[in-house]
JSON list of C-alpha atoms in Angstrom, two decimals:
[
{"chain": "B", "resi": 1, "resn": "UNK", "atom": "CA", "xyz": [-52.61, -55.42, 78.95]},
{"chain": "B", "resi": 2, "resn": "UNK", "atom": "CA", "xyz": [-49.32, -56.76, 79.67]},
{"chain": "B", "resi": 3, "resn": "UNK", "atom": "CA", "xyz": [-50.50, -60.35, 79.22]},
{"chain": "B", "resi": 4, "resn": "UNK", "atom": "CA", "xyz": [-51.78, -59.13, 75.68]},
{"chain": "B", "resi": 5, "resn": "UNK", "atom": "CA", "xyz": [-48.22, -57.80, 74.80]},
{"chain": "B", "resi": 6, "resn": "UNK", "atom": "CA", "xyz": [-46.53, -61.11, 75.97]},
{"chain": "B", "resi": 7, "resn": "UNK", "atom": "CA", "xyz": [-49.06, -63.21, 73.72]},
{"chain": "B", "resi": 8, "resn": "UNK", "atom": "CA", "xyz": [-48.20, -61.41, 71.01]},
{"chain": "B", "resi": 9, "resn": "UNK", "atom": "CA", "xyz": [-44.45, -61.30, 71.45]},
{"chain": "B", "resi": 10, "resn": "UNK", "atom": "CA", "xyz": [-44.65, -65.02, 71.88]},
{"chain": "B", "resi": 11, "resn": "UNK", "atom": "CA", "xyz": [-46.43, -65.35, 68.99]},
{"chain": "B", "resi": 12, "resn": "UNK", "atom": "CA", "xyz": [-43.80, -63.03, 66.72]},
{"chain": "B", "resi": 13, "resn": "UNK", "atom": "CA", "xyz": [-40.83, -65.43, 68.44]},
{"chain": "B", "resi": 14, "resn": "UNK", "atom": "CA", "xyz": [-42.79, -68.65, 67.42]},
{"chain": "B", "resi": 15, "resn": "UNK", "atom": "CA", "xyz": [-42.98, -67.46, 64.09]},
{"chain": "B", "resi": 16, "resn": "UNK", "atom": "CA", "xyz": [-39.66, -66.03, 64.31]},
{"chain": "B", "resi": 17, "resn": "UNK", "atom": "CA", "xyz": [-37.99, -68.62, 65.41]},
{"chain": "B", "resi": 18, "resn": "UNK", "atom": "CA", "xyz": [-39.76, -71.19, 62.53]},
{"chain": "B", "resi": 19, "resn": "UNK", "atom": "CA", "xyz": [-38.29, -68.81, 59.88]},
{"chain": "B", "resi": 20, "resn": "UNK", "atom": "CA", "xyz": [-34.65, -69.25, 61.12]},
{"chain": "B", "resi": 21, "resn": "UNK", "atom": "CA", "xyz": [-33.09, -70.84, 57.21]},
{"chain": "B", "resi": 22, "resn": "UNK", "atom": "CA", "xyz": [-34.08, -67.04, 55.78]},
{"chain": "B", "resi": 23, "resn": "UNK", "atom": "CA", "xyz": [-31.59, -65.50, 58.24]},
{"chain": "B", "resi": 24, "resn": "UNK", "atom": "CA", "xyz": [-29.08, -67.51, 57.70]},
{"chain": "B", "resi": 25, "resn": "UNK", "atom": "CA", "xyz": [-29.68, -68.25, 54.12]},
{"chain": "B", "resi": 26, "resn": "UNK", "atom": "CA", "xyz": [-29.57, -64.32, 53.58]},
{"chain": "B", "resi": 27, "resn": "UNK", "atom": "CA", "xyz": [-26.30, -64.49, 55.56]},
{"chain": "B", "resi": 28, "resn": "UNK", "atom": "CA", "xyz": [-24.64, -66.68, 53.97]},
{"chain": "B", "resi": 29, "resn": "UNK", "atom": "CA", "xyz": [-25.39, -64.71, 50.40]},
{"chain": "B", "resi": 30, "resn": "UNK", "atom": "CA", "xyz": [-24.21, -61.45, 52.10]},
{"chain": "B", "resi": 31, "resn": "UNK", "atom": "CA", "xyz": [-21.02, -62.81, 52.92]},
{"chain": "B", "resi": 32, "resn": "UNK", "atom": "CA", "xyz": [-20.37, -63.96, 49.49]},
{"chain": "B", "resi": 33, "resn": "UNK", "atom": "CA", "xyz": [-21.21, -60.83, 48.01]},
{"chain": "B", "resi": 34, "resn": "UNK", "atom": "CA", "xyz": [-18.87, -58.92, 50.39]},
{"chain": "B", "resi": 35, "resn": "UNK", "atom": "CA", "xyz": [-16.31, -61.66, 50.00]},
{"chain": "B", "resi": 36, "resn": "UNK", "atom": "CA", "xyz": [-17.15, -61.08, 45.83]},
{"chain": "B", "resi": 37, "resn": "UNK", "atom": "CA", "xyz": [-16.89, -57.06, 46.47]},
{"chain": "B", "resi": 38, "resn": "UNK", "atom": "CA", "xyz": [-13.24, -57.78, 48.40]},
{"chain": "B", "resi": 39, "resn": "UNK", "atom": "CA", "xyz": [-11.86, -59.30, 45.30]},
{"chain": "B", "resi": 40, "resn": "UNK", "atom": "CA", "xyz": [-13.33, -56.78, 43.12]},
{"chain": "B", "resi": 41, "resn": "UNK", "atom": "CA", "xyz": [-13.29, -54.05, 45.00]},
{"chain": "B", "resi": 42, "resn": "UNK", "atom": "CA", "xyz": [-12.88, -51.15, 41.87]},
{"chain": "B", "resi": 43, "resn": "UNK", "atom": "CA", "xyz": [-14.93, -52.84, 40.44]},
{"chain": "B", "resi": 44, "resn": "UNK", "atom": "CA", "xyz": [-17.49, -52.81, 43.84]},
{"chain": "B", "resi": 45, "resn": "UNK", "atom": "CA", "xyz": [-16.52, -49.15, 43.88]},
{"chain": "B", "resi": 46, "resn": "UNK", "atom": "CA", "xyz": [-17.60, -48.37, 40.00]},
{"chain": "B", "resi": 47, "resn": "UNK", "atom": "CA", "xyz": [-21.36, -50.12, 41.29]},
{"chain": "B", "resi": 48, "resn": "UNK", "atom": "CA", "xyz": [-21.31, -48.13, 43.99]},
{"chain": "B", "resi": 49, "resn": "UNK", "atom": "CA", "xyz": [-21.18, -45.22, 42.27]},
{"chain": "B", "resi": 50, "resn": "UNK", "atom": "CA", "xyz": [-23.49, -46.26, 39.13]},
{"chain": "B", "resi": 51, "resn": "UNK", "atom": "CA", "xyz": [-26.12, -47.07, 42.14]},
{"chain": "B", "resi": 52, "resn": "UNK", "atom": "CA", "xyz": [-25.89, -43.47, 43.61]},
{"chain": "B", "resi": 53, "resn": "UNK", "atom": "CA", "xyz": [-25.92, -41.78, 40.39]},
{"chain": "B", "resi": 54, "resn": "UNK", "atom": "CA", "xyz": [-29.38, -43.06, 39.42]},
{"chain": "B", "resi": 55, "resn": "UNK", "atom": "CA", "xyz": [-30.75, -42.86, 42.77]},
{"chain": "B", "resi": 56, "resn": "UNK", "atom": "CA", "xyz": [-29.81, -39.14, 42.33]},
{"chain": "B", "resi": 57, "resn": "UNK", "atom": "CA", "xyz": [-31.31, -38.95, 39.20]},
{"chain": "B", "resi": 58, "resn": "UNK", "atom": "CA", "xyz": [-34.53, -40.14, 40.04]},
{"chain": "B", "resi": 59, "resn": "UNK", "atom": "CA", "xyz": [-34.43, -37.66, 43.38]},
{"chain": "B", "resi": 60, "resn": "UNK", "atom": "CA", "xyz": [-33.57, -35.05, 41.28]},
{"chain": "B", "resi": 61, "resn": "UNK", "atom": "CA", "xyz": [-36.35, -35.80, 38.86]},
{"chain": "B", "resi": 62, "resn": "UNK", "atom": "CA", "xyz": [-38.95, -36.41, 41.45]},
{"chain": "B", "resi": 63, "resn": "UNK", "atom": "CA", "xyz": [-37.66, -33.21, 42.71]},
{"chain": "B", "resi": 64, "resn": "UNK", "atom": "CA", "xyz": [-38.26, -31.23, 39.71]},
{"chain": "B", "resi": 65, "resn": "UNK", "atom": "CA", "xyz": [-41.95, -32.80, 39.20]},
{"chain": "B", "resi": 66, "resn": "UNK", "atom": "CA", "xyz": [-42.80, -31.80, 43.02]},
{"chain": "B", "resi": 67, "resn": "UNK", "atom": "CA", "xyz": [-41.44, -28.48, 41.77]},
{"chain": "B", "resi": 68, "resn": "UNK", "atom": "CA", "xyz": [-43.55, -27.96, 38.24]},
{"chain": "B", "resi": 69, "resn": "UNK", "atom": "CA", "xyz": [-46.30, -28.97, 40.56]},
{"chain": "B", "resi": 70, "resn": "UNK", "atom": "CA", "xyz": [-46.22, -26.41, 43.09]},
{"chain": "B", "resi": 71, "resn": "UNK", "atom": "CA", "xyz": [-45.93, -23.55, 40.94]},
{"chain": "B", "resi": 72, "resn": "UNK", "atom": "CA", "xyz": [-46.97, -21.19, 42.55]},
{"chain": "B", "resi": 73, "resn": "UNK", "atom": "CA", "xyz": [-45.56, -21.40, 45.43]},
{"chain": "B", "resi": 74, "resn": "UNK", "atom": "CA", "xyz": [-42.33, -19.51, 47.07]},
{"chain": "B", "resi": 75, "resn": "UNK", "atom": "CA", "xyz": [-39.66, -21.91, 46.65]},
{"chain": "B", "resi": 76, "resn": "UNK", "atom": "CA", "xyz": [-40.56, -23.17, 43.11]},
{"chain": "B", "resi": 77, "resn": "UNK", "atom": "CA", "xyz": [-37.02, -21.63, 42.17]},
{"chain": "B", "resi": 78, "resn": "UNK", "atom": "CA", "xyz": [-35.08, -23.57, 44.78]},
{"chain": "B", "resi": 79, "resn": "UNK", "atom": "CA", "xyz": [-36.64, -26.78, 44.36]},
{"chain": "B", "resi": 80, "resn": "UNK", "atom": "CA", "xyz": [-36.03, -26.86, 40.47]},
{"chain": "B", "resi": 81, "resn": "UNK", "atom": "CA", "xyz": [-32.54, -25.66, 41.18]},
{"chain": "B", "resi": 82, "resn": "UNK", "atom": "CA", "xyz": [-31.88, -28.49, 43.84]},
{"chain": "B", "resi": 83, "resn": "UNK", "atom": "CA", "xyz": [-33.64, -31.58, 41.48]},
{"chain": "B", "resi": 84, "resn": "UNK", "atom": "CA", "xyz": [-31.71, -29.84, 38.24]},
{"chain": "B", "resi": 85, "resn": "UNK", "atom": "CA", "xyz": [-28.15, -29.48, 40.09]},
{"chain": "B", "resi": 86, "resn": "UNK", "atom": "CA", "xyz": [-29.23, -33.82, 41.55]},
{"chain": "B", "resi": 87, "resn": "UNK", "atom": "CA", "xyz": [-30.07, -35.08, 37.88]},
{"chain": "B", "resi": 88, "resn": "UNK", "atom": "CA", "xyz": [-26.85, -33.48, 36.59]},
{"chain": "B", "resi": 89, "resn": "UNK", "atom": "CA", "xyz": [-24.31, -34.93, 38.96]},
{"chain": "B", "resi": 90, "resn": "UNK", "atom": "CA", "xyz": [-26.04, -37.96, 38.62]},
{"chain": "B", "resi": 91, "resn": "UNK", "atom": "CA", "xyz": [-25.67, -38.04, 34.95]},
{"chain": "B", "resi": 92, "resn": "UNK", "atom": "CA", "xyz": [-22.02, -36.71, 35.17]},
{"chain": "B", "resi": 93, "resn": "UNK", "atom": "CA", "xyz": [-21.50, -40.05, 38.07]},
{"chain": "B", "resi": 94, "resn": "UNK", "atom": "CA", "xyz": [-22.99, -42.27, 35.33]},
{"chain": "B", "resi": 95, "resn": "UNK", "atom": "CA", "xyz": [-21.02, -40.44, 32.64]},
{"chain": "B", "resi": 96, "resn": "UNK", "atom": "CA", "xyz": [-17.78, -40.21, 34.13]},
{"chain": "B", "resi": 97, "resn": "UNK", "atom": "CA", "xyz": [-17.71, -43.00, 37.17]},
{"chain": "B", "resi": 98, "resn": "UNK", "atom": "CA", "xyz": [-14.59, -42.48, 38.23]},
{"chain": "B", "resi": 99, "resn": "UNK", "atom": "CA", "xyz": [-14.55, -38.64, 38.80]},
{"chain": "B", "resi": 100, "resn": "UNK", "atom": "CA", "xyz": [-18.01, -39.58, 40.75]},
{"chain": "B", "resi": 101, "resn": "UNK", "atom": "CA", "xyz": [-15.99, -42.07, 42.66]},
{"chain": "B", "resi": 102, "resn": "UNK", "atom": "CA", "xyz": [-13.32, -39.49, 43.22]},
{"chain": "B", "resi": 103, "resn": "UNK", "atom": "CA", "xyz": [-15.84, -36.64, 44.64]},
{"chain": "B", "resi": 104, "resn": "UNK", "atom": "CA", "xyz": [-18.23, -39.21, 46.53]},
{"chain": "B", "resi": 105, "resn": "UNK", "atom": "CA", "xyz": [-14.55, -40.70, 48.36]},
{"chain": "B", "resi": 106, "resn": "UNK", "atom": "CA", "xyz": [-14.02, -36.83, 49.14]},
{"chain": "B", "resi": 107, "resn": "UNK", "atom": "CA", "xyz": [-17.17, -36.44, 50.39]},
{"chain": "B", "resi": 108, "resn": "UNK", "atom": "CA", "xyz": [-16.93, -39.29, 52.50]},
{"chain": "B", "resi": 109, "resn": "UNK", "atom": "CA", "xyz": [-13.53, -38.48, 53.89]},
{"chain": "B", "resi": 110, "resn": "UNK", "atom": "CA", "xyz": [-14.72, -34.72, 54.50]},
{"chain": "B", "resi": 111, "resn": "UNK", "atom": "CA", "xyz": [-17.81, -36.09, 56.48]},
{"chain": "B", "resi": 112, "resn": "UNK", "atom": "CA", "xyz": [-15.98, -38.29, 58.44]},
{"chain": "B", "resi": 113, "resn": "UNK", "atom": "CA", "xyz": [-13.89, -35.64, 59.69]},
{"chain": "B", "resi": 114, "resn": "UNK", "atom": "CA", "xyz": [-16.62, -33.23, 60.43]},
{"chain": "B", "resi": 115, "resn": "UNK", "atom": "CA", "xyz": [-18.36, -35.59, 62.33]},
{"chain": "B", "resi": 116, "resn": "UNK", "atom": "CA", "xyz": [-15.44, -36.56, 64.40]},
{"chain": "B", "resi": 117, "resn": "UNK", "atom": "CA", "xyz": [-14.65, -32.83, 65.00]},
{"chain": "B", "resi": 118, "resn": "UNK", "atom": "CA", "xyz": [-18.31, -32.27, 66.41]},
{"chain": "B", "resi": 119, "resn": "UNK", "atom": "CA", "xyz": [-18.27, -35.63, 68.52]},
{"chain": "B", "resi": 120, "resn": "UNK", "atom": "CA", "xyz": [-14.77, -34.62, 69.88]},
{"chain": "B", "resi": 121, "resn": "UNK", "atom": "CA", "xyz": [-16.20, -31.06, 70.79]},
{"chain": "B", "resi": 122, "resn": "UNK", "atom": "CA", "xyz": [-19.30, -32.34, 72.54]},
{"chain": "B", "resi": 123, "resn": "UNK", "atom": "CA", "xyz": [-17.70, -34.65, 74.14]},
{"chain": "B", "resi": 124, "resn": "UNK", "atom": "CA", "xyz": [-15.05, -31.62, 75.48]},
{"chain": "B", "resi": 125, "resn": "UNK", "atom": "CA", "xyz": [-18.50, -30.47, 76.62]},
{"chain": "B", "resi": 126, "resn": "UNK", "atom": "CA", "xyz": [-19.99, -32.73, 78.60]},
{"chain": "B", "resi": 127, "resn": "UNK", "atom": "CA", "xyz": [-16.93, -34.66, 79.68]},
{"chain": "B", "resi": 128, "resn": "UNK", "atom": "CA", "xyz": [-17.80, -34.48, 83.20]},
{"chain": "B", "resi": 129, "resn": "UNK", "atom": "CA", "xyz": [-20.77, -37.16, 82.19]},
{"chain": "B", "resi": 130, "resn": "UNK", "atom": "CA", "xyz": [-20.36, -40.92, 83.10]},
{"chain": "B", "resi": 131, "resn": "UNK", "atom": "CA", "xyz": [-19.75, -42.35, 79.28]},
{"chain": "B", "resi": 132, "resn": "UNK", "atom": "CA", "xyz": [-19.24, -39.87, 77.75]},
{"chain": "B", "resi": 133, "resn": "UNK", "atom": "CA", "xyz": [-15.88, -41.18, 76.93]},
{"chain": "B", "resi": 134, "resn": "UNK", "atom": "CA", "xyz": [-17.22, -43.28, 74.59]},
{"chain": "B", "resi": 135, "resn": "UNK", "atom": "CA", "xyz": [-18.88, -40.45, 72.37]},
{"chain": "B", "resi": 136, "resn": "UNK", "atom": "CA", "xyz": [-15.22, -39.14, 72.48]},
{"chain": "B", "resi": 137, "resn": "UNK", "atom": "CA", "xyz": [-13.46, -42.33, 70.79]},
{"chain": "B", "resi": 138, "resn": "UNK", "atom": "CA", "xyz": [-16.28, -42.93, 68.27]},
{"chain": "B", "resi": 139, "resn": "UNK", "atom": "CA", "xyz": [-15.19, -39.36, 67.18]},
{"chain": "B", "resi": 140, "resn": "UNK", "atom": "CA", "xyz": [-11.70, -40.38, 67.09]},
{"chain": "B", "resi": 141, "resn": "UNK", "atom": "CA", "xyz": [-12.44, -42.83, 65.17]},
{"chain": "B", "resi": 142, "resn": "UNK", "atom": "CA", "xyz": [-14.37, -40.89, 62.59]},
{"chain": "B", "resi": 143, "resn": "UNK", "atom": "CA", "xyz": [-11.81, -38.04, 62.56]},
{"chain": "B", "resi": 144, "resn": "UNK", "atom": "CA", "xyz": [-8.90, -40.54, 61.94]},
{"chain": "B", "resi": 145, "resn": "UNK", "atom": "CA", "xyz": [-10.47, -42.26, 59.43]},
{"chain": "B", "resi": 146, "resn": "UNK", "atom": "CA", "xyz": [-11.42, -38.86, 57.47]},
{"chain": "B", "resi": 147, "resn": "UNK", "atom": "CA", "xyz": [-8.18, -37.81, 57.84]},
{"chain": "B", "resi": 148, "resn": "UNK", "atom": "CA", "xyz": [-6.66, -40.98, 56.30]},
{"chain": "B", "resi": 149, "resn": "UNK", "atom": "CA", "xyz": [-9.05, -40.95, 53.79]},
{"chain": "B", "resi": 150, "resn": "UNK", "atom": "CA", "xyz": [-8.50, -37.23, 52.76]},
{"chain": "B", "resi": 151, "resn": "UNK", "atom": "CA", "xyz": [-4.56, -37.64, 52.84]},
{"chain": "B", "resi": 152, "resn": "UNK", "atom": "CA", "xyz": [-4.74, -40.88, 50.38]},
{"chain": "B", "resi": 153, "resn": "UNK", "atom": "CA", "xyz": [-7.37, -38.95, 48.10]},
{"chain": "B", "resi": 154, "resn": "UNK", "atom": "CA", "xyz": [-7.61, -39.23, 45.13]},
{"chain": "B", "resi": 155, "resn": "UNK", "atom": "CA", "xyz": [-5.53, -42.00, 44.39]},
{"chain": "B", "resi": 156, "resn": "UNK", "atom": "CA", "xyz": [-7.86, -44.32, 46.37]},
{"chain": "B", "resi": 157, "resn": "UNK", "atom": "CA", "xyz": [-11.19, -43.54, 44.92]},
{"chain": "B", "resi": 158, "resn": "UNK", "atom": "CA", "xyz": [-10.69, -46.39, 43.19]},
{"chain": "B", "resi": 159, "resn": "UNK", "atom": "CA", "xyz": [-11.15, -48.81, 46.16]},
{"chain": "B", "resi": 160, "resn": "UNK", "atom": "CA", "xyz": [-12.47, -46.87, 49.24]},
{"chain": "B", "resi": 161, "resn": "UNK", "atom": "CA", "xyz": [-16.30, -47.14, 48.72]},
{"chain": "B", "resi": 162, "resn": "UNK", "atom": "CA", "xyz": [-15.89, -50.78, 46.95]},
{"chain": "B", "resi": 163, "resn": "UNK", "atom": "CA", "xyz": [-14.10, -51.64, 50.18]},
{"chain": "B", "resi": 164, "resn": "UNK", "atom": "CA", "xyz": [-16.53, -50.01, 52.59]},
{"chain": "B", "resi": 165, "resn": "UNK", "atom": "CA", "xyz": [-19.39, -51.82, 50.76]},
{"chain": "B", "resi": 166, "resn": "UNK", "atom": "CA", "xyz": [-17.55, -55.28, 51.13]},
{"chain": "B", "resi": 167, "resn": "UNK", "atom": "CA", "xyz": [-16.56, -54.65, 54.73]},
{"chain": "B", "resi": 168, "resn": "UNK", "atom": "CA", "xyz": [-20.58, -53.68, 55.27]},
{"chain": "B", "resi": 169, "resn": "UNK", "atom": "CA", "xyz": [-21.92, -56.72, 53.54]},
{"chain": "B", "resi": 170, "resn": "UNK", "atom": "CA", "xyz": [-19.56, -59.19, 55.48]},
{"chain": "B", "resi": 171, "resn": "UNK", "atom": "CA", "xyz": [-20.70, -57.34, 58.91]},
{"chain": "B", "resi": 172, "resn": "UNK", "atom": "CA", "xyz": [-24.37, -57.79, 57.62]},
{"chain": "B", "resi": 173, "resn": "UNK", "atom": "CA", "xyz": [-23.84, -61.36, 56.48]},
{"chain": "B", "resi": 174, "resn": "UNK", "atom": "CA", "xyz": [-22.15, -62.62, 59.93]},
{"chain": "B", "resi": 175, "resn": "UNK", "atom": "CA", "xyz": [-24.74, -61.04, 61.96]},
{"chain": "B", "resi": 176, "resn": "UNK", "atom": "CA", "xyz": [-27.79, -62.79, 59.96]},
{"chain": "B", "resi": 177, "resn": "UNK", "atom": "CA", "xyz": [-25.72, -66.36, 60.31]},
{"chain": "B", "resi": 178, "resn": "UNK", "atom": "CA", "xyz": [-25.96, -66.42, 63.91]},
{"chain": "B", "resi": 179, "resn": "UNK", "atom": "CA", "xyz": [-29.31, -64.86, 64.17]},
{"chain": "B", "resi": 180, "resn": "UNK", "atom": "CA", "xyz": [-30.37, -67.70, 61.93]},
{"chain": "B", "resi": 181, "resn": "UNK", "atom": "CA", "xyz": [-27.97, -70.16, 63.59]},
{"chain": "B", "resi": 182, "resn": "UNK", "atom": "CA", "xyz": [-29.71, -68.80, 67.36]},
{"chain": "B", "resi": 183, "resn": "UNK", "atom": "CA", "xyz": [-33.01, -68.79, 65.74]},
{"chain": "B", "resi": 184, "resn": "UNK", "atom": "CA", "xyz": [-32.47, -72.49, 65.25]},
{"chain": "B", "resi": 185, "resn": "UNK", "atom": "CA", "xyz": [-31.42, -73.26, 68.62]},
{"chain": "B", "resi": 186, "resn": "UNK", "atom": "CA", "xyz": [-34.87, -71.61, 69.08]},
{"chain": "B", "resi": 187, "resn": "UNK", "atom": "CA", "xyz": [-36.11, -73.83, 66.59]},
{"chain": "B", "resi": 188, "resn": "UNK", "atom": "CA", "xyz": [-35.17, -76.87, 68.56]},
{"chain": "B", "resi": 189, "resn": "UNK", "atom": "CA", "xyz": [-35.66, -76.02, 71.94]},
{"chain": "B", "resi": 190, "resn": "UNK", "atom": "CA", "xyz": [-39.00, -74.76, 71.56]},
{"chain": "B", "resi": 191, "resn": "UNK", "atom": "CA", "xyz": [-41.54, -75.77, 73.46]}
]
């Protein structure tokens, strides 16, 4: 059985490994997009928030047809009130994108800090665990960065989620260049 498993890993490398220009090709195009998004980062921001307006829309509307179609059941009410209150901030984000830029940036920020308050407080928990010092400064982290976030809002709506994107495509982008560029060390060494 084991035998099987390697055979097919080997396989999924060889092929893997012969496929190693889409990784870095993909890469490369991420980083220019984030690079693109640095520049224009209000403008990366305004996309952003175009992008999670319709999404909403077409949650809440998919909502509201799982809804009609369960009449008769309990929640009817709630799930038309859930996929009416989604379409309608998603039409007041595509309306009015830089109010939706404002409230997503609060959002954000007001995430970020509760999730650094409840990493902080389970790590006070269970702070007698090997590593769990780690859990502890990835709260820290969030918490910070919430708090920053909340204290500059709403002045920078405007940039915060353009910036976030760019910062999240360049990540992407680097990692797929050197998977592609390992993939062709692969490539060449292979036997």
């Amino acid at each position: 059985m084991s035998t099987d498993r390697s055979v097919v890993l080997a396989q999924a490398l060889k092929q893997l490994r012969a496929r190693w220009p889409w990784f870095f090709g993909v890469g490369i195009v991420l980083l220019l997009l984030g690079a693109i998004a640095m520049i224009y980062v209000v403008g990366a921001t305004l996309a952003s928030v175009v992008f999670i307006a319709s999404l909403m829309i077409l949650g809440g509307v998919a909502q509201l047809i799982h809804a009609w179609g369960i009449r008769p059941w309990a929640n009817f009410l709630l799930w038309s009130v859930t996929g009416a209150l989604y379409v309608v901030a998603g039409v007041f984000a595509l309306i009015n994108p830089i109010a939706g830029a404002a409230l997503l940036t609060l959002l954000l920020g007001g995430s970020l800090i509760a999730m650094g308050a409840l990493r902080l407080w389970l790590w006070f928990q269970n702070r007698s665990q090997v590593g769990w010092q780690w859990l502890a400064l990835s709260g820290l982290f969030s918490l910070v960065a919430g708090l920053l976030i909340a204290a500059g809002w709403p002045t920078n709506s405007l940039y915060i989620l353009g910036m976030l994107l760019s910062i999240d495509l360049l990540f992407q982008g680097w990692a797929l260049l050197w998977v592609g560029i390992a993939l062709r060390r692969a490539y060449k060494m292979r036997p």
